[in-house]
Short mmCIF file of C-alpha atoms in Angstrom, two decimals:
data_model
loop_
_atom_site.label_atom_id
_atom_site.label_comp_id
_atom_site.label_asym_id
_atom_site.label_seq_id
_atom_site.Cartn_x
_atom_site.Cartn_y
_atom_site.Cartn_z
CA UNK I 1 0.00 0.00 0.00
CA UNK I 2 1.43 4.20 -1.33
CA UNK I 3 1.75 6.10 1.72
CA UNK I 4 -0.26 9.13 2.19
CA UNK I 5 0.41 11.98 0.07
CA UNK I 6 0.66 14.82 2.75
CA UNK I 7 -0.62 18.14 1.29
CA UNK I 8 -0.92 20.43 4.70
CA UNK I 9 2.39 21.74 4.05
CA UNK I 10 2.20 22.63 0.39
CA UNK I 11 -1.77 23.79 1.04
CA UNK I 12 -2.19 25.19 4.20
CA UNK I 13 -5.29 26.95 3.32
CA UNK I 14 -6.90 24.20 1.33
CA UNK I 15 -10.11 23.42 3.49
CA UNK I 16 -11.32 20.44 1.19
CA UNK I 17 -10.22 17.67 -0.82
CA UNK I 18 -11.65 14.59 -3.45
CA UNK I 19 -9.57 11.70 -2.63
CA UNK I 20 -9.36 7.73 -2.97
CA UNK I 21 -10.25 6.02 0.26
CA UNK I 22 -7.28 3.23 0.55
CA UNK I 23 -7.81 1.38 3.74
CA UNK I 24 -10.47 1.37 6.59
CA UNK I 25 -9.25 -0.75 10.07
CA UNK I 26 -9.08 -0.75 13.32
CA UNK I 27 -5.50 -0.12 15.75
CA UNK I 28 -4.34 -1.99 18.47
CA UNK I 29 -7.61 -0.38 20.49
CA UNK I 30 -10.10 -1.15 18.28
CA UNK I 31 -10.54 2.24 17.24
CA UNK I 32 -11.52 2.89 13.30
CA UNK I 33 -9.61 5.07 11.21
CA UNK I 34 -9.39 5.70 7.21
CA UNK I 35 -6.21 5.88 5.11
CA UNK I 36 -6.58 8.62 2.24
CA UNK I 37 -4.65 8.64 -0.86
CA UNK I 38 -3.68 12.19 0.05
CA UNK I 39 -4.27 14.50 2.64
CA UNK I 40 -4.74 18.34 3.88
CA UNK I 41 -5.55 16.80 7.34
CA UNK I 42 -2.61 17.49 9.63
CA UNK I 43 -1.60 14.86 12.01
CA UNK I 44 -1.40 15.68 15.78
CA UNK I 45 2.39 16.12 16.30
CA UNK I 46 4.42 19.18 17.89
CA UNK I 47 2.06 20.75 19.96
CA UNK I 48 -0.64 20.74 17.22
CA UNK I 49 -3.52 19.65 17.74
CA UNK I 50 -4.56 16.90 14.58
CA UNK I 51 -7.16 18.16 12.41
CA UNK I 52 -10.71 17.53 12.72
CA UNK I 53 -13.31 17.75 10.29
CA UNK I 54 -15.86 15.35 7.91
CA UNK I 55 -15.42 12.64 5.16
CA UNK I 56 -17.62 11.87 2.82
CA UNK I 57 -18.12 8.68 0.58
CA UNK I 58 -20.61 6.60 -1.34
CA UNK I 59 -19.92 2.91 -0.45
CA UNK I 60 -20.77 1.60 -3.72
CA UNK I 61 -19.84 4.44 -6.09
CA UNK I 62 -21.52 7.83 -7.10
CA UNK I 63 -24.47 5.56 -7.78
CA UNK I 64 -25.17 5.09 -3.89
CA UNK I 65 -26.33 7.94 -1.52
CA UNK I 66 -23.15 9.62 0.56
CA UNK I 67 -22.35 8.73 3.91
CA UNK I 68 -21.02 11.40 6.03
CA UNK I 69 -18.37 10.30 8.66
CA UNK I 70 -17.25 12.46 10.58
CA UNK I 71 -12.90 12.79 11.17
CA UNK I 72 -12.76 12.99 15.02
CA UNK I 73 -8.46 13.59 15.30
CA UNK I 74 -5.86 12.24 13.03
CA UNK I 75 -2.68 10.91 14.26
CA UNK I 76 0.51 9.45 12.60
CA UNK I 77 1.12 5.97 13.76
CA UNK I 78 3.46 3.62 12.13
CA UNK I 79 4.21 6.61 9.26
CA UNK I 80 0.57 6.31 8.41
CA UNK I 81 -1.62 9.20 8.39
CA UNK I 82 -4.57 8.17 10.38
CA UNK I 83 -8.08 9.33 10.20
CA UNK I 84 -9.74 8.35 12.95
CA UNK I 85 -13.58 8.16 12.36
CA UNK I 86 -17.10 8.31 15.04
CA UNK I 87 -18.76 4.94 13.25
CA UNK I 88 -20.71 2.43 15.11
CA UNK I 89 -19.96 -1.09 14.82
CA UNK I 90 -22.32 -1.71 12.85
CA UNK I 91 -21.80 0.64 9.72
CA UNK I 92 -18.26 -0.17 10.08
CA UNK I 93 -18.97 -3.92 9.32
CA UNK I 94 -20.91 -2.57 6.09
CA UNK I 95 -18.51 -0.38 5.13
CA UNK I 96 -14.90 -2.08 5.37
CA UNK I 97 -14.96 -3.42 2.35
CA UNK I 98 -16.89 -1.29 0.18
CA UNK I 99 -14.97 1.24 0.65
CA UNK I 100 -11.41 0.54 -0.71
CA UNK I 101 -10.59 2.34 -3.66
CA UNK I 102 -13.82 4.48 -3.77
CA UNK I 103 -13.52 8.35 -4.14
CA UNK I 104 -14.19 10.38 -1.12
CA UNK I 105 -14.03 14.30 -0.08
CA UNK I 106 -12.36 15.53 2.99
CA UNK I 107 -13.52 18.34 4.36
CA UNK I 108 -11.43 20.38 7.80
CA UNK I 109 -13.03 21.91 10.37
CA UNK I 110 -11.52 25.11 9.06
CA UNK I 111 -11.92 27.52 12.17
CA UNK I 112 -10.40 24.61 14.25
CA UNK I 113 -7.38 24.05 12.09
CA UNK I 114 -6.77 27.82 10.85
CA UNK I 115 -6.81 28.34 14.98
CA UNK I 116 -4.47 26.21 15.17
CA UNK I 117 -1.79 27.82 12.23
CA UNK I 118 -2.59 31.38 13.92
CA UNK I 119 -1.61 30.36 17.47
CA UNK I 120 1.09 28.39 16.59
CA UNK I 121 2.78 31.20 14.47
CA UNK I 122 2.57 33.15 17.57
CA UNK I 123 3.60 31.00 19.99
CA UNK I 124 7.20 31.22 18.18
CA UNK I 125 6.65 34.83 17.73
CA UNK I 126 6.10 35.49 21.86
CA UNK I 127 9.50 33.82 22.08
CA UNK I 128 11.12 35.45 19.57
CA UNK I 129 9.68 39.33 20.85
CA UNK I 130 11.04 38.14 24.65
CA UNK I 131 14.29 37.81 22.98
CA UNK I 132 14.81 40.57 21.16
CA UNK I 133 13.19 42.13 24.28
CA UNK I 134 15.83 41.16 26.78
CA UNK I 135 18.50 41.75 23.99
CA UNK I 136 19.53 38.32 24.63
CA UNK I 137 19.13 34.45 23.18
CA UNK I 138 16.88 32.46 26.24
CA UNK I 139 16.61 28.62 25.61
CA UNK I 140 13.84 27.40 23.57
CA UNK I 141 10.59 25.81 25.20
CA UNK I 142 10.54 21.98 25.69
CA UNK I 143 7.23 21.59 24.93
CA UNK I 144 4.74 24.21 23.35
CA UNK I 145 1.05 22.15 23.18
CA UNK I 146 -1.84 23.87 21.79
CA UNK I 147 -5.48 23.41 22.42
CA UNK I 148 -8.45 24.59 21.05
CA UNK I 149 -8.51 27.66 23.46
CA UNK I 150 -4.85 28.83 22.95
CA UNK I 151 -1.11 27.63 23.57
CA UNK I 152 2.06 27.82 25.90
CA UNK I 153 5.62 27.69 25.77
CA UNK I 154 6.96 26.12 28.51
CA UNK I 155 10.73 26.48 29.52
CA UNK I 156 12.81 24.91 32.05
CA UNK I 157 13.68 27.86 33.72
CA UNK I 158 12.82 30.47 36.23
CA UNK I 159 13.85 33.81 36.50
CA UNK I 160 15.36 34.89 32.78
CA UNK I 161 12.44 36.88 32.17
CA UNK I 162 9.76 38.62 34.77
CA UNK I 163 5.75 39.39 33.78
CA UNK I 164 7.22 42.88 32.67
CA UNK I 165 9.23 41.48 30.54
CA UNK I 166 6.51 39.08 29.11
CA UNK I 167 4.05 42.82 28.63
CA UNK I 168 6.60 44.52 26.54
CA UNK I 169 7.23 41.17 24.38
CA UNK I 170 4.07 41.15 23.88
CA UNK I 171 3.48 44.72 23.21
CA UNK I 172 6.23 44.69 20.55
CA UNK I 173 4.54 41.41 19.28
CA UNK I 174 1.38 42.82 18.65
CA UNK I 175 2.79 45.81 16.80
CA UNK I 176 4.86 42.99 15.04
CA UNK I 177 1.41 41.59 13.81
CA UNK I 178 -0.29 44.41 12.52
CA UNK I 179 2.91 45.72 10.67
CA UNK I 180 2.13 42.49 7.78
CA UNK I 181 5.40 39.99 8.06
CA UNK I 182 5.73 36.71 5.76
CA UNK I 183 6.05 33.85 7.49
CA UNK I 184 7.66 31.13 5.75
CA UNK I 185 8.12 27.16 6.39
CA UNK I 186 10.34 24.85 4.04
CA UNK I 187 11.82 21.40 4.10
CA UNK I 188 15.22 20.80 4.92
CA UNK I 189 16.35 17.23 3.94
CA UNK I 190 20.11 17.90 5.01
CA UNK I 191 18.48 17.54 8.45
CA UNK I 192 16.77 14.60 8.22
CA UNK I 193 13.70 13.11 6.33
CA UNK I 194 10.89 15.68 7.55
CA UNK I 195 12.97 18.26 8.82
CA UNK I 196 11.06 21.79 8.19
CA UNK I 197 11.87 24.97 9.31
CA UNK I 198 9.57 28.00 10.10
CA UNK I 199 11.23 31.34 9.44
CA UNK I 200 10.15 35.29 9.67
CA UNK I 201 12.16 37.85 8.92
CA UNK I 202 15.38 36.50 10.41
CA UNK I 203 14.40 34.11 12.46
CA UNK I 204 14.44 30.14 12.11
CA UNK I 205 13.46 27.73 14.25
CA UNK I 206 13.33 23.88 13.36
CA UNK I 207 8.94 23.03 13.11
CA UNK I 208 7.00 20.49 11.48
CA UNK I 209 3.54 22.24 11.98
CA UNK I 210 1.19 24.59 9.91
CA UNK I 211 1.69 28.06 10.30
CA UNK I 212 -0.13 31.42 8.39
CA UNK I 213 1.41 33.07 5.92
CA UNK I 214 1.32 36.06 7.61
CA UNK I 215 1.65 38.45 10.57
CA UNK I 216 -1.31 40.51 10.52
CA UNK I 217 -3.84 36.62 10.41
CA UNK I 218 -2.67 36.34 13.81
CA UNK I 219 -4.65 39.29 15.15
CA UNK I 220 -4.30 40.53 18.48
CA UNK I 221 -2.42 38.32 21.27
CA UNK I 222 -2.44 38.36 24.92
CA UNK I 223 -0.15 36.71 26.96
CA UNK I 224 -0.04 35.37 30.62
CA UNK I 225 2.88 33.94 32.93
CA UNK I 226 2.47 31.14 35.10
CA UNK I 227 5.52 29.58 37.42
CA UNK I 228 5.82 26.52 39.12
CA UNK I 229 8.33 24.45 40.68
CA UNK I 230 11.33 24.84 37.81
CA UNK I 231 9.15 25.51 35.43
CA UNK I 232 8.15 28.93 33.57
CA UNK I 233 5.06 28.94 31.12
CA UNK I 234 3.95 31.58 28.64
CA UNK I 235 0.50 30.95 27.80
CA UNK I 236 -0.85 32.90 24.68
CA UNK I 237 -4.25 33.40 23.41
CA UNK I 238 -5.82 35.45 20.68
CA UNK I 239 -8.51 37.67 21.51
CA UNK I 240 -9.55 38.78 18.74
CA UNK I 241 -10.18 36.98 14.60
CA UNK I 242 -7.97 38.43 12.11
CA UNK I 243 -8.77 38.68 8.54
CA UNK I 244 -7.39 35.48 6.38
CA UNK I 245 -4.85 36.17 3.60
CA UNK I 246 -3.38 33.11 2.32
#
């Protein structure tokens, strides 16, 4: 069996997409998922949440009525790109093996998944603007998860930066925004097979996600500290929707 053709990268902003259906099965848990010939759904992986959204297919052809199945996450397991599907028991017994090799559509839950590319442009951003803020390089968070709400760097650290700190970042952040930056992510294969970068202006730092194309879709960010123990986290959300350019 072809591996998934993976198009989020390529076509961010493509919301939809008619493509073969090439295996449905159960994992180790007994949960259903669909392999796609290709995909714009982006599989849960850096701190982005996987997409979300609806697939629909005719069983028997274009002469059958559509089912509508709705994509509940997607997850790479095994370098498969995995759909995972709500389907009872029942309609999954009548559809395994119908289904191979008949055309489908894929369709994202586009506010979830352009969300998504919006915070996670400016979760680099925030630590970006607290550098150049400090006038000084800080390490890079060990873990930056997003949710449906927002997202947070969190660094193994405490005391390289204070809330006042974190206000004027995010100050010069917003003015950042609204000032209409390119943001830019490419493959770099002298890395490693799926090495990517994400890059604006002059700064790089190594991501695999889906990012905007630019500054001013972010909108306008606001920014919180939280400490505990040895940890310091920088939670970002957007507060307000930003007009979409790509």
């Amino acid at each position: 069996m072809s591996q998934t053709l993976p198009l989020f990268h390529d076509e961010p902003y493509l919301k939809q997409l008619d493509c073969r259906v090439d295996l449905l099965e159960r994992d180790d848990a007994g949960l259903p998922f669909a392999l796609l010939g290709e995909t714009v759904f982006y599989p849960q992986g850096g701190g982005q949440l996987g997409d979300r959204g609806v697939l629909n297919i005719a069983p028997g052809g274009e002469s059958e009525a559509q089912r509508t199945l709705e994509i509940v996450a997607t997850k790479k397991r095994d370098d498969q790109i995995r759909h995972y599907l709500s389907i009872d028991d029942e309609a999954f017994t009548q559809l395994q093996a119908r289904v191979i090799g008949q055309q489908a559509t894929a369709t994202l839950d586009w506010s979830l998944r352009y969300h998504q590319m919006r915070v996670h442009s400016a979760m680099h951003l925030i630590h970006c603007m607290l550098e150049r803020t400090l006038g000084r390089a800080i390490a890079h968070p060990v873990r930056s998860p997003l949710s449906d709400e927002g997202g947070e760097n969190q660094y193994e650290f405490v005391g390289e930066f204070d809330e006042d700190s974190l206000r004027r970042a995010t100050d010069a952040l917003n003015e950042f925004c609204s000032a209409s930056h390119e943001i830019r992510t490419e493959a770099d294969t002298s890395q490693g097979q799926g090495f990517r970068w994400w890059q604006c202006e002059d700064w790089s730092i190594p991501c695999g996600g889906v990012h905007v194309r630019n500054t001013q879709e972010i909108g306008v960010v606001t920014s919180s500290m939280k400490i505990k123990k040895n940890t310091t986290r920088v939670v970002v959300t957007l507060s307000a929707e930003a007009e979409e350019l790509g």
